[in-house]
């Protein structure tokens, strides 16, 4: 089916905005939903309105809807006025740690907001492809049960059979998720059910660390973006536990959107995939700090806090084998060096713009 009209929720955020640009470039009619709730979650540094303005400047067929995904009536009205071929659902309360302060809001946005969208899709355009951005936190801390060895700068899987990382076979229950992990697991399960029970073309992408220059990085969410922001604009970065050797796999938002595009061209019903940077794009906290220092030529201010974040992964690398086997045209195209280069360039520009506006 040729795609004509796409709806992207969380369209001012990191992944949503990349999806807006990508599908707009291809000539599709792109509708975005975003109410800048990231600002409510994280305060002024989380504000995404700069990214909305940027999108307005670079797109041709983009319509923005300042709408809350918790508002079922507003969604109904939108779905009655447009027929969507593809729904990319990226709006979320995205922080593991923040959720403990706002459990009800977190659940309403992540779980109920997702069901609102799935059900509105089923009622108005059941043939559409629906892609949910889920998270590796649905596995809770179960990945920490794998035997690890401590290397000089990172934790590493001890057994050769774990080398490629965590597959979709990892269990999602009887583990410590954080409230965020639990609300996202609820959304993940409901999306699977709309695929399996109703036969809808639903895809669930369980993200590792998703990153790129369009992130409004804050301490509680957006690891690389925030780390670079501190390196460029000042402040002190806090490293929590695990000797700073915790490993994350980082995927550029462009490669995430390319995965969505592959799925939409050959959809399946209720499939779950792990999607991160994989082993080639994995890096530990210590290694990331060292790399930024090398690339910026500046020493970073950071401090070590003994206690790790509750339920935090020690070593998480997404096993990409399932996605690659279903979609052999897809691969990681943006490596770690380029990811760092782009984020550093973007934060340097944002800092300089801010300085100029203060001076004038
Ligand atoms: N960034 C990561 O490292 C990462 C990792 C794994 C999974 N994910 C998932 O990927 C998705 C996208 O993440 P992101 O990094 O782009 O997040 P983001 O915070 O940059 O973007 C989300 C956007 O959704 C908007 N939003 C939030 N609540 C809303 C609501 N009720 N109604 C309308 N809009 C709302 C926010 O204003 C924000 O612009 C999320 O579901 C997140 O859980 C992200």
mmCIF file of C-alpha atoms and ligand atoms in Angstrom:
data_model
loop_
_atom_site.group_PDB
_atom_site.id
_atom_site.type_symbol
_atom_site.label_atom_id
_atom_site.label_comp_id
_atom_site.label_asym_id
_atom_site.label_seq_id
_atom_site.Cartn_x
_atom_site.Cartn_y
_atom_site.Cartn_z
ATOM 1 C CA UNK A 1 0.000 0.000 0.000
ATOM 2 C CA UNK A 2 1.387 3.406 -0.946
ATOM 3 C CA UNK A 3 1.483 5.688 2.061
ATOM 4 C CA UNK A 4 -0.175 9.097 1.657
ATOM 5 C CA UNK A 5 -0.986 10.448 5.075
ATOM 6 C CA UNK A 6 0.915 9.870 8.278
ATOM 7 C CA UNK A 7 0.170 10.851 11.868
ATOM 8 C CA UNK A 8 3.109 11.297 14.230
ATOM 9 C CA UNK A 9 2.547 11.790 17.947
ATOM 10 C CA UNK A 10 5.271 13.476 19.987
ATOM 11 C CA UNK A 11 6.172 15.267 16.765
ATOM 12 C CA UNK A 12 8.260 17.977 18.465
ATOM 13 C CA UNK A 13 10.373 15.422 20.311
ATOM 14 C CA UNK A 14 13.522 13.623 19.207
ATOM 15 C CA UNK A 15 12.074 10.689 17.288
ATOM 16 C CA UNK A 16 8.799 12.331 16.278
ATOM 17 C CA UNK A 17 10.554 15.303 14.665
ATOM 18 C CA UNK A 18 12.940 13.044 12.742
ATOM 19 C CA UNK A 19 9.903 11.111 11.474
ATOM 20 C CA UNK A 20 8.132 14.356 10.484
ATOM 21 C CA UNK A 21 11.107 15.510 8.421
ATOM 22 C CA UNK A 22 11.673 12.123 6.841
ATOM 23 C CA UNK A 23 8.110 11.504 5.680
ATOM 24 C CA UNK A 24 7.664 15.142 4.640
ATOM 25 C CA UNK A 25 10.768 14.849 2.417
ATOM 26 C CA UNK A 26 9.073 11.905 0.734
ATOM 27 C CA UNK A 27 6.042 14.012 -0.159
ATOM 28 C CA UNK A 28 3.586 12.521 2.330
ATOM 29 C CA UNK A 29 0.974 14.595 4.139
ATOM 30 C CA UNK A 30 2.329 14.712 7.671
ATOM 31 C CA UNK A 31 0.223 15.464 10.742
ATOM 32 C CA UNK A 32 1.902 15.906 14.091
ATOM 33 C CA UNK A 33 0.472 15.854 17.592
ATOM 34 C CA UNK A 34 2.439 17.473 20.395
ATOM 35 C CA UNK A 35 1.347 19.628 23.313
ATOM 36 C CA UNK A 36 4.901 20.373 24.551
ATOM 37 C CA UNK A 37 4.262 18.256 27.612
ATOM 38 C CA UNK A 38 8.005 17.605 27.842
ATOM 39 C CA UNK A 39 8.195 21.098 29.317
ATOM 40 C CA UNK A 40 5.684 20.132 32.004
ATOM 41 C CA UNK A 41 7.689 17.008 32.827
ATOM 42 C CA UNK A 42 11.152 18.598 32.873
ATOM 43 C CA UNK A 43 10.705 22.368 33.062
ATOM 44 C CA UNK A 44 12.157 24.937 30.682
ATOM 45 C CA UNK A 45 15.153 22.826 29.487
ATOM 46 C CA UNK A 46 12.659 20.216 28.241
ATOM 47 C CA UNK A 47 10.762 22.741 26.131
ATOM 48 C CA UNK A 48 10.390 21.426 22.579
ATOM 49 C CA UNK A 49 8.827 24.513 20.977
ATOM 50 C CA UNK A 50 12.192 25.417 19.321
ATOM 51 C CA UNK A 51 12.014 22.116 17.479
ATOM 52 C CA UNK A 52 8.438 22.733 16.345
ATOM 53 C CA UNK A 53 9.509 26.119 14.949
ATOM 54 C CA UNK A 54 12.449 24.444 13.201
ATOM 55 C CA UNK A 55 10.111 21.832 11.658
ATOM 56 C CA UNK A 56 7.753 24.545 10.426
ATOM 57 C CA UNK A 57 10.703 26.091 8.605
ATOM 58 C CA UNK A 58 12.005 22.945 6.914
ATOM 59 C CA UNK A 59 8.827 21.056 5.982
ATOM 60 C CA UNK A 60 6.331 21.449 3.130
ATOM 61 C CA UNK A 61 3.325 19.321 4.052
ATOM 62 C CA UNK A 62 3.321 19.361 7.827
ATOM 63 C CA UNK A 63 0.280 20.229 9.950
ATOM 64 C CA UNK A 64 0.752 20.545 13.679
ATOM 65 C CA UNK A 65 -2.014 19.775 16.197
ATOM 66 C CA UNK A 66 -1.536 21.079 19.706
ATOM 67 C CA UNK A 67 -3.401 18.187 21.207
ATOM 68 C CA UNK A 68 -3.066 15.906 24.231
ATOM 69 C CA UNK A 69 -3.123 12.165 23.512
ATOM 70 C CA UNK A 70 -5.063 11.712 26.761
ATOM 71 C CA UNK A 71 -7.944 13.648 25.159
ATOM 72 C CA UNK A 72 -9.986 10.930 23.441
ATOM 73 C CA UNK A 73 -12.603 13.315 22.090
ATOM 74 C CA UNK A 74 -9.965 15.488 20.394
ATOM 75 C CA UNK A 75 -8.379 12.377 18.862
ATOM 76 C CA UNK A 76 -11.793 11.243 17.589
ATOM 77 C CA UNK A 77 -12.319 14.612 15.926
ATOM 78 C CA UNK A 78 -8.916 14.462 14.229
ATOM 79 C CA UNK A 79 -9.377 10.873 13.036
ATOM 80 C CA UNK A 80 -12.801 11.779 11.596
ATOM 81 C CA UNK A 81 -11.286 14.609 9.574
ATOM 82 C CA UNK A 82 -8.256 12.708 8.168
ATOM 83 C CA UNK A 83 -7.665 9.149 7.041
ATOM 84 C CA UNK A 84 -4.227 7.984 8.173
ATOM 85 C CA UNK A 85 -2.220 5.209 6.480
ATOM 86 C CA UNK A 86 0.507 5.207 9.091
ATOM 87 C CA UNK A 87 0.502 6.159 12.759
ATOM 88 C CA UNK A 88 3.868 6.610 14.466
ATOM 89 C CA UNK A 89 3.334 6.908 18.196
ATOM 90 C CA UNK A 90 6.249 8.626 19.954
ATOM 91 C CA UNK A 91 4.498 10.854 22.525
ATOM 92 C CA UNK A 92 5.359 9.758 26.046
ATOM 93 C CA UNK A 93 6.529 10.584 29.514
ATOM 94 C CA UNK A 94 9.964 9.176 28.657
ATOM 95 C CA UNK A 95 11.894 9.190 31.934
ATOM 96 C CA UNK A 96 12.511 6.194 34.135
ATOM 97 C CA UNK A 97 13.286 8.361 37.196
ATOM 98 C CA UNK A 98 10.667 11.083 36.677
ATOM 99 C CA UNK A 99 7.793 8.582 36.777
ATOM 100 C CA UNK A 100 8.097 8.057 40.552
ATOM 101 C CA UNK A 101 7.092 11.698 41.159
ATOM 102 C CA UNK A 102 4.098 11.580 38.802
ATOM 103 C CA UNK A 103 2.809 7.976 38.732
ATOM 104 C CA UNK A 104 -0.737 8.820 37.645
ATOM 105 C CA UNK A 105 0.293 11.284 34.928
ATOM 106 C CA UNK A 106 2.967 8.865 33.706
ATOM 107 C CA UNK A 107 0.419 6.050 33.415
ATOM 108 C CA UNK A 108 -2.216 8.265 31.804
ATOM 109 C CA UNK A 109 0.174 9.463 29.102
ATOM 110 C CA UNK A 110 2.081 6.241 28.457
ATOM 111 C CA UNK A 111 -0.535 3.551 28.914
ATOM 112 C CA UNK A 112 -3.916 5.224 28.483
ATOM 113 C CA UNK A 113 -2.664 7.594 25.761
ATOM 114 C CA UNK A 114 -1.486 4.561 23.780
ATOM 115 C CA UNK A 115 -4.803 2.736 24.185
ATOM 116 C CA UNK A 116 -6.631 5.913 23.098
ATOM 117 C CA UNK A 117 -4.594 5.939 19.881
ATOM 118 C CA UNK A 118 -4.881 2.190 19.229
ATOM 119 C CA UNK A 119 -8.639 2.241 19.725
ATOM 120 C CA UNK A 120 -9.177 5.377 17.640
ATOM 121 C CA UNK A 121 -7.105 3.757 14.901
ATOM 122 C CA UNK A 122 -9.154 0.551 15.102
ATOM 123 C CA UNK A 123 -12.410 2.505 14.846
ATOM 124 C CA UNK A 124 -11.420 4.871 12.033
ATOM 125 C CA UNK A 125 -8.573 3.340 9.998
ATOM 126 C CA UNK A 126 -8.041 -0.295 10.997
ATOM 127 C CA UNK A 127 -5.964 -0.931 7.864
ATOM 128 C CA UNK A 128 -3.345 1.602 8.923
ATOM 129 C CA UNK A 129 0.106 0.590 10.106
ATOM 130 C CA UNK A 130 0.630 1.491 13.767
ATOM 131 C CA UNK A 131 4.145 1.811 15.205
ATOM 132 C CA UNK A 132 4.683 2.169 18.943
ATOM 133 C CA UNK A 133 7.977 3.372 20.360
ATOM 134 C CA UNK A 134 8.412 1.126 23.354
ATOM 135 C CA UNK A 135 11.523 0.758 25.497
ATOM 136 C CA UNK A 136 14.053 -1.734 26.799
ATOM 137 C CA UNK A 137 12.765 -0.848 30.285
ATOM 138 C CA UNK A 138 9.904 -3.296 29.627
ATOM 139 C CA UNK A 139 12.528 -5.926 30.549
ATOM 140 C CA UNK A 140 13.027 -4.151 33.866
ATOM 141 C CA UNK A 141 16.325 -5.120 35.445
ATOM 142 C CA UNK A 142 16.179 -8.714 34.124
ATOM 143 C CA UNK A 143 19.118 -7.975 31.743
ATOM 144 C CA UNK A 144 21.258 -7.404 34.880
ATOM 145 C CA UNK A 145 20.964 -11.116 35.662
ATOM 146 C CA UNK A 146 23.354 -12.037 32.850
ATOM 147 C CA UNK A 147 26.852 -12.834 34.078
ATOM 148 C CA UNK A 148 29.134 -9.848 33.486
ATOM 149 C CA UNK A 149 32.845 -9.251 33.584
ATOM 150 C CA UNK A 150 34.462 -5.972 34.534
ATOM 151 C CA UNK A 151 36.843 -4.559 31.968
ATOM 152 C CA UNK A 152 38.960 -1.444 32.393
ATOM 153 C CA UNK A 153 36.346 0.995 31.055
ATOM 154 C CA UNK A 154 33.126 -0.998 30.775
ATOM 155 C CA UNK A 155 31.023 -3.905 31.931
ATOM 156 C CA UNK A 156 30.885 -6.715 29.387
ATOM 157 C CA UNK A 157 28.790 -9.857 28.958
ATOM 158 C CA UNK A 158 30.848 -12.756 30.293
ATOM 159 C CA UNK A 159 29.411 -15.546 28.119
ATOM 160 C CA UNK A 160 30.047 -15.729 24.354
ATOM 161 C CA UNK A 161 26.350 -16.546 23.726
ATOM 162 C CA UNK A 162 25.376 -13.118 25.140
ATOM 163 C CA UNK A 163 27.818 -11.211 22.924
ATOM 164 C CA UNK A 164 25.134 -9.775 20.593
ATOM 165 C CA UNK A 165 23.064 -8.531 23.492
ATOM 166 C CA UNK A 166 19.496 -8.775 24.727
ATOM 167 C CA UNK A 167 16.939 -10.403 22.459
ATOM 168 C CA UNK A 168 13.147 -10.187 22.520
ATOM 169 C CA UNK A 169 13.130 -13.483 24.468
ATOM 170 C CA UNK A 170 14.126 -11.691 27.658
ATOM 171 C CA UNK A 171 11.200 -11.923 30.109
ATOM 172 C CA UNK A 172 9.182 -8.806 30.871
ATOM 173 C CA UNK A 173 7.634 -9.771 34.214
ATOM 174 C CA UNK A 174 8.979 -10.616 37.678
ATOM 175 C CA UNK A 175 11.540 -7.856 37.383
ATOM 176 C CA UNK A 176 12.014 -4.288 38.675
ATOM 177 C CA UNK A 177 10.853 -1.940 35.929
ATOM 178 C CA UNK A 178 10.461 1.505 37.501
ATOM 179 C CA UNK A 179 6.952 2.928 37.169
ATOM 180 C CA UNK A 180 7.920 4.198 33.716
ATOM 181 C CA UNK A 181 8.938 0.684 32.621
ATOM 182 C CA UNK A 182 5.624 -0.648 33.906
ATOM 183 C CA UNK A 183 3.479 1.995 32.155
ATOM 184 C CA UNK A 184 5.413 1.413 28.918
ATOM 185 C CA UNK A 185 5.078 -2.375 29.334
ATOM 186 C CA UNK A 186 1.301 -1.865 29.621
ATOM 187 C CA UNK A 187 1.323 0.115 26.368
ATOM 188 C CA UNK A 188 3.580 -2.501 24.739
ATOM 189 C CA UNK A 189 1.227 -5.355 25.718
ATOM 190 C CA UNK A 190 -1.896 -3.506 24.584
ATOM 191 C CA UNK A 191 -0.259 -2.738 21.243
ATOM 192 C CA UNK A 192 0.688 -6.415 20.835
ATOM 193 C CA UNK A 193 -2.915 -7.318 21.591
ATOM 194 C CA UNK A 194 -4.318 -4.944 18.948
ATOM 195 C CA UNK A 195 -1.974 -6.692 16.504
ATOM 196 C CA UNK A 196 -2.627 -10.272 17.564
ATOM 197 C CA UNK A 197 -6.284 -10.104 18.665
ATOM 198 C CA UNK A 198 -7.637 -7.631 16.106
ATOM 199 C CA UNK A 199 -5.162 -8.519 13.333
ATOM 200 C CA UNK A 200 -3.968 -4.925 13.007
ATOM 201 C CA UNK A 201 -0.568 -4.067 11.508
ATOM 202 C CA UNK A 202 1.091 -3.114 14.752
ATOM 203 C CA UNK A 203 4.819 -2.859 15.376
ATOM 204 C CA UNK A 204 6.422 -2.439 18.785
ATOM 205 C CA UNK A 205 9.980 -1.092 18.786
ATOM 206 C CA UNK A 206 11.736 -1.543 22.135
ATOM 207 C CA UNK A 207 14.304 1.209 22.064
ATOM 208 C CA UNK A 208 17.788 1.171 23.532
ATOM 209 C CA UNK A 209 19.252 4.706 23.807
ATOM 210 C CA UNK A 210 17.669 6.742 21.030
ATOM 211 C CA UNK A 211 19.616 9.860 20.267
ATOM 212 C CA UNK A 212 20.362 12.665 17.850
ATOM 213 C CA UNK A 213 20.734 16.431 17.675
ATOM 214 C CA UNK A 214 17.014 17.175 17.975
ATOM 215 C CA UNK A 215 16.784 16.026 21.568
ATOM 216 C CA UNK A 216 15.865 18.549 24.252
ATOM 217 C CA UNK A 217 18.174 16.661 26.619
ATOM 218 C CA UNK A 218 17.608 17.011 30.361
ATOM 219 C CA UNK A 219 19.258 15.297 33.321
ATOM 220 C CA UNK A 220 16.409 12.815 33.681
ATOM 221 C CA UNK A 221 16.168 11.889 29.996
ATOM 222 C CA UNK A 222 18.340 11.923 26.896
ATOM 223 C CA UNK A 223 21.702 10.527 28.062
ATOM 224 C CA UNK A 224 24.062 11.610 25.272
ATOM 225 C CA UNK A 225 22.289 14.873 24.533
ATOM 226 C CA UNK A 226 22.457 15.939 28.179
ATOM 227 C CA UNK A 227 26.036 14.749 28.605
ATOM 228 C CA UNK A 228 27.143 16.852 25.627
ATOM 229 C CA UNK A 229 25.025 19.787 26.795
ATOM 230 C CA UNK A 230 26.896 19.816 30.133
ATOM 231 C CA UNK A 231 30.234 19.485 28.332
ATOM 232 C CA UNK A 232 29.481 22.435 26.055
ATOM 233 C CA UNK A 233 27.376 24.759 28.195
ATOM 234 C CA UNK A 234 28.803 24.070 31.648
ATOM 235 C CA UNK A 235 27.561 22.437 34.815
ATOM 236 C CA UNK A 236 28.419 19.140 36.430
ATOM 237 C CA UNK A 237 27.323 15.765 35.144
ATOM 238 C CA UNK A 238 26.392 13.145 37.777
ATOM 239 C CA UNK A 239 27.353 9.541 37.117
ATOM 240 C CA UNK A 240 25.234 7.159 39.184
ATOM 241 C CA UNK A 241 26.853 3.918 40.322
ATOM 242 C CA UNK A 242 28.275 0.867 38.523
ATOM 243 C CA UNK A 243 31.724 2.598 38.633
ATOM 244 C CA UNK A 244 30.652 4.645 35.608
ATOM 245 C CA UNK A 245 31.158 1.572 33.456
ATOM 246 C CA UNK A 246 27.483 1.054 32.561
ATOM 247 C CA UNK A 247 27.022 0.348 28.857
ATOM 248 C CA UNK A 248 24.341 1.772 26.552
ATOM 249 C CA UNK A 249 23.752 1.161 22.868
ATOM 250 C CA UNK A 250 22.968 4.328 20.965
ATOM 251 C CA UNK A 251 20.969 4.648 17.790
ATOM 252 C CA UNK A 252 20.563 7.829 15.783
ATOM 253 C CA UNK A 253 16.957 8.961 15.319
ATOM 254 C CA UNK A 254 17.431 8.654 11.530
ATOM 255 C CA UNK A 255 18.103 4.921 11.796
ATOM 256 C CA UNK A 256 15.025 4.545 14.017
ATOM 257 C CA UNK A 257 12.850 6.211 11.387
ATOM 258 C CA UNK A 258 14.403 4.056 8.649
ATOM 259 C CA UNK A 259 13.320 0.997 10.664
ATOM 260 C CA UNK A 260 9.776 2.375 10.819
ATOM 261 C CA UNK A 261 9.800 2.902 7.075
ATOM 262 C CA UNK A 262 10.905 -0.692 6.434
ATOM 263 C CA UNK A 263 8.160 -2.045 8.691
ATOM 264 C CA UNK A 264 5.498 0.160 7.083
ATOM 265 C CA UNK A 265 6.444 -1.162 3.632
ATOM 266 C CA UNK A 266 6.071 -4.795 4.771
ATOM 267 C CA UNK A 267 3.985 -4.773 7.926
ATOM 268 C CA UNK A 268 3.235 -7.679 10.246
ATOM 269 C CA UNK A 269 0.669 -8.057 13.036
ATOM 270 C CA UNK A 270 1.783 -7.316 16.570
ATOM 271 C CA UNK A 271 5.520 -7.886 16.140
ATOM 272 C CA UNK A 272 7.986 -6.864 18.823
ATOM 273 C CA UNK A 273 11.558 -5.825 18.010
ATOM 274 C CA UNK A 274 14.515 -4.597 20.009
ATOM 275 C CA UNK A 275 15.973 -1.540 18.347
ATOM 276 C CA UNK A 276 19.131 0.179 19.520
ATOM 277 C CA UNK A 277 22.602 0.861 18.246
ATOM 278 C CA UNK A 278 23.655 -2.733 18.834
ATOM 279 C CA UNK A 279 27.171 -3.746 19.768
ATOM 280 C CA UNK A 280 28.836 -1.484 17.177
ATOM 281 C CA UNK A 281 27.245 1.625 18.734
ATOM 282 C CA UNK A 282 27.678 0.631 22.363
ATOM 283 C CA UNK A 283 29.630 2.788 24.777
ATOM 284 C CA UNK A 284 30.079 3.051 28.532
ATOM 285 C CA UNK A 285 29.618 6.224 30.544
ATOM 286 C CA UNK A 286 33.388 6.538 31.137
ATOM 287 C CA UNK A 287 34.119 5.961 27.457
ATOM 288 C CA UNK A 288 31.500 8.543 26.438
ATOM 289 C CA UNK A 289 32.993 11.190 28.738
ATOM 290 C CA UNK A 290 36.465 10.436 27.405
ATOM 291 C CA UNK A 291 35.262 10.653 23.795
ATOM 292 C CA UNK A 292 33.552 14.021 24.363
ATOM 293 C CA UNK A 293 36.683 15.374 26.054
ATOM 294 C CA UNK A 294 38.765 14.262 23.086
ATOM 295 C CA UNK A 295 36.354 15.731 20.541
ATOM 296 C CA UNK A 296 35.810 19.076 22.295
ATOM 297 C CA UNK A 297 39.362 19.415 23.625
ATOM 298 C CA UNK A 298 37.848 20.350 26.998
ATOM 299 C CA UNK A 299 37.824 18.493 30.293
ATOM 300 C CA UNK A 300 34.321 17.703 31.527
ATOM 301 C CA UNK A 301 33.018 18.410 35.013
ATOM 302 C CA UNK A 302 31.474 15.304 36.418
ATOM 303 C CA UNK A 303 30.991 13.700 39.808
ATOM 304 C CA UNK A 304 30.480 10.129 40.866
ATOM 305 C CA UNK A 305 27.543 9.130 43.067
ATOM 306 C CA UNK A 306 27.915 5.673 44.573
ATOM 307 C CA UNK A 307 24.240 4.701 44.396
ATOM 308 C CA UNK A 308 23.021 3.542 40.998
ATOM 309 C CA UNK A 309 19.664 4.617 39.591
ATOM 310 C CA UNK A 310 17.010 2.191 40.810
ATOM 311 C CA UNK A 311 16.507 -0.627 38.283
ATOM 312 C CA UNK A 312 19.139 0.847 35.936
ATOM 313 C CA UNK A 313 20.762 -1.490 33.424
ATOM 314 C CA UNK A 314 24.434 -2.333 33.968
ATOM 315 C CA UNK A 315 25.152 -3.446 30.431
ATOM 316 C CA UNK A 316 22.448 -3.161 27.790
ATOM 317 C CA UNK A 317 23.103 -3.925 24.140
ATOM 318 C CA UNK A 318 20.121 -4.545 21.833
ATOM 319 C CA UNK A 319 20.302 -7.739 19.826
ATOM 320 C CA UNK A 320 19.196 -6.526 16.381
ATOM 321 C CA UNK A 321 19.065 -9.979 14.765
ATOM 322 C CA UNK A 322 15.263 -10.280 14.663
ATOM 323 C CA UNK A 323 14.662 -6.917 13.011
ATOM 324 C CA UNK A 324 17.489 -7.497 10.538
ATOM 325 C CA UNK A 325 16.161 -10.926 9.617
ATOM 326 C CA UNK A 326 12.635 -9.580 8.938
ATOM 327 C CA UNK A 327 13.937 -6.419 7.227
ATOM 328 C CA UNK A 328 17.297 -7.199 5.579
ATOM 329 C CA UNK A 329 17.440 -3.767 3.874
ATOM 330 C CA UNK A 330 17.833 -2.105 7.245
ATOM 331 C CA UNK A 331 21.120 -1.538 9.013
ATOM 332 C CA UNK A 332 22.769 1.000 11.287
ATOM 333 C CA UNK A 333 24.003 3.773 8.988
ATOM 334 C CA UNK A 334 25.204 6.336 11.545
ATOM 335 C CA UNK A 335 28.070 5.273 13.781
ATOM 336 C CA UNK A 336 29.013 6.598 17.202
ATOM 337 C CA UNK A 337 31.615 9.112 15.984
ATOM 338 C CA UNK A 338 29.112 10.776 13.673
ATOM 339 C CA UNK A 339 26.429 10.764 16.389
ATOM 340 C CA UNK A 340 28.811 12.549 18.779
ATOM 341 C CA UNK A 341 29.919 14.960 16.059
ATOM 342 C CA UNK A 342 26.322 15.970 15.266
ATOM 343 C CA UNK A 343 25.261 16.384 18.885
ATOM 344 C CA UNK A 344 28.370 18.416 19.748
ATOM 345 C CA UNK A 345 27.865 20.663 16.697
ATOM 346 C CA UNK A 346 24.222 21.217 17.578
ATOM 347 C CA UNK A 347 24.836 22.048 21.251
ATOM 348 C CA UNK A 348 27.675 24.397 20.306
ATOM 349 C CA UNK A 349 25.331 26.244 17.956
ATOM 350 C CA UNK A 350 22.531 26.391 20.562
ATOM 351 C CA UNK A 351 25.005 27.774 23.169
ATOM 352 C CA UNK A 352 26.315 30.409 20.759
ATOM 353 C CA UNK A 353 22.797 31.498 19.772
ATOM 354 C CA UNK A 354 21.865 31.832 23.431
ATOM 355 C CA UNK A 355 25.001 33.903 24.165
ATOM 356 C CA UNK A 356 24.269 36.206 21.247
ATOM 357 C CA UNK A 357 20.679 36.760 22.360
ATOM 358 C CA UNK A 358 21.855 37.574 25.913
ATOM 359 C CA UNK A 359 24.434 40.070 24.570
ATOM 360 C CA UNK A 360 22.038 41.877 22.224
HETATM 361 N N1 LIG B 1 15.136 8.711 23.841
HETATM 362 C C1 LIG B 1 15.380 7.515 24.296
HETATM 363 O O1 LIG B 1 16.507 7.209 24.702
HETATM 364 C C2 LIG B 1 14.310 6.454 24.285
HETATM 365 C C3 LIG B 1 14.676 5.151 24.600
HETATM 366 C C4 LIG B 1 13.710 4.149 24.551
HETATM 367 C C5 LIG B 1 12.421 4.466 24.194
HETATM 368 N N2 LIG B 1 12.084 5.747 23.912
HETATM 369 C C6 LIG B 1 10.681 6.042 23.568
HETATM 370 O O2 LIG B 1 10.640 6.663 22.319
HETATM 371 C C7 LIG B 1 9.560 7.600 22.274
HETATM 372 C C8 LIG B 1 10.082 8.944 21.818
HETATM 373 O O3 LIG B 1 11.098 9.367 22.713
HETATM 374 P P1 LIG B 1 11.820 10.756 22.538
HETATM 375 O O4 LIG B 1 13.199 10.588 23.060
HETATM 376 O O5 LIG B 1 11.582 11.259 21.167
HETATM 377 O O6 LIG B 1 11.005 11.626 23.585
HETATM 378 P P2 LIG B 1 10.763 13.209 23.594
HETATM 379 O O7 LIG B 1 10.402 13.554 24.994
HETATM 380 O O8 LIG B 1 11.892 13.904 22.922
HETATM 381 O O9 LIG B 1 9.466 13.357 22.666
HETATM 382 C C9 LIG B 1 8.176 13.042 23.131
HETATM 383 C C10 LIG B 1 7.261 14.196 22.757
HETATM 384 O O10 LIG B 1 5.935 13.827 23.170
HETATM 385 C C11 LIG B 1 5.288 15.002 23.631
HETATM 386 N N3 LIG B 1 4.219 14.594 24.541
HETATM 387 C C12 LIG B 1 4.353 14.068 25.786
HETATM 388 N N4 LIG B 1 3.166 13.831 26.328
HETATM 389 C C13 LIG B 1 2.236 14.204 25.419
HETATM 390 C C14 LIG B 1 0.818 14.198 25.413
HETATM 391 N N5 LIG B 1 0.110 13.779 26.482
HETATM 392 N N6 LIG B 1 0.173 14.622 24.288
HETATM 393 C C15 LIG B 1 0.877 15.071 23.213
HETATM 394 N N7 LIG B 1 2.228 15.117 23.176
HETATM 395 C C16 LIG B 1 2.903 14.691 24.269
HETATM 396 C C17 LIG B 1 6.383 15.796 24.327
HETATM 397 O O11 LIG B 1 6.090 17.189 24.398
HETATM 398 C C18 LIG B 1 7.604 15.523 23.437
HETATM 399 O O12 LIG B 1 7.813 16.522 22.470
HETATM 400 C C19 LIG B 1 8.939 7.591 23.664
HETATM 401 O O13 LIG B 1 7.844 6.710 23.665
HETATM 402 C C20 LIG B 1 10.043 7.024 24.526
HETATM 403 O O14 LIG B 1 9.544 6.353 25.673
HETATM 404 C C21 LIG B 1 12.995 6.759 23.939
#
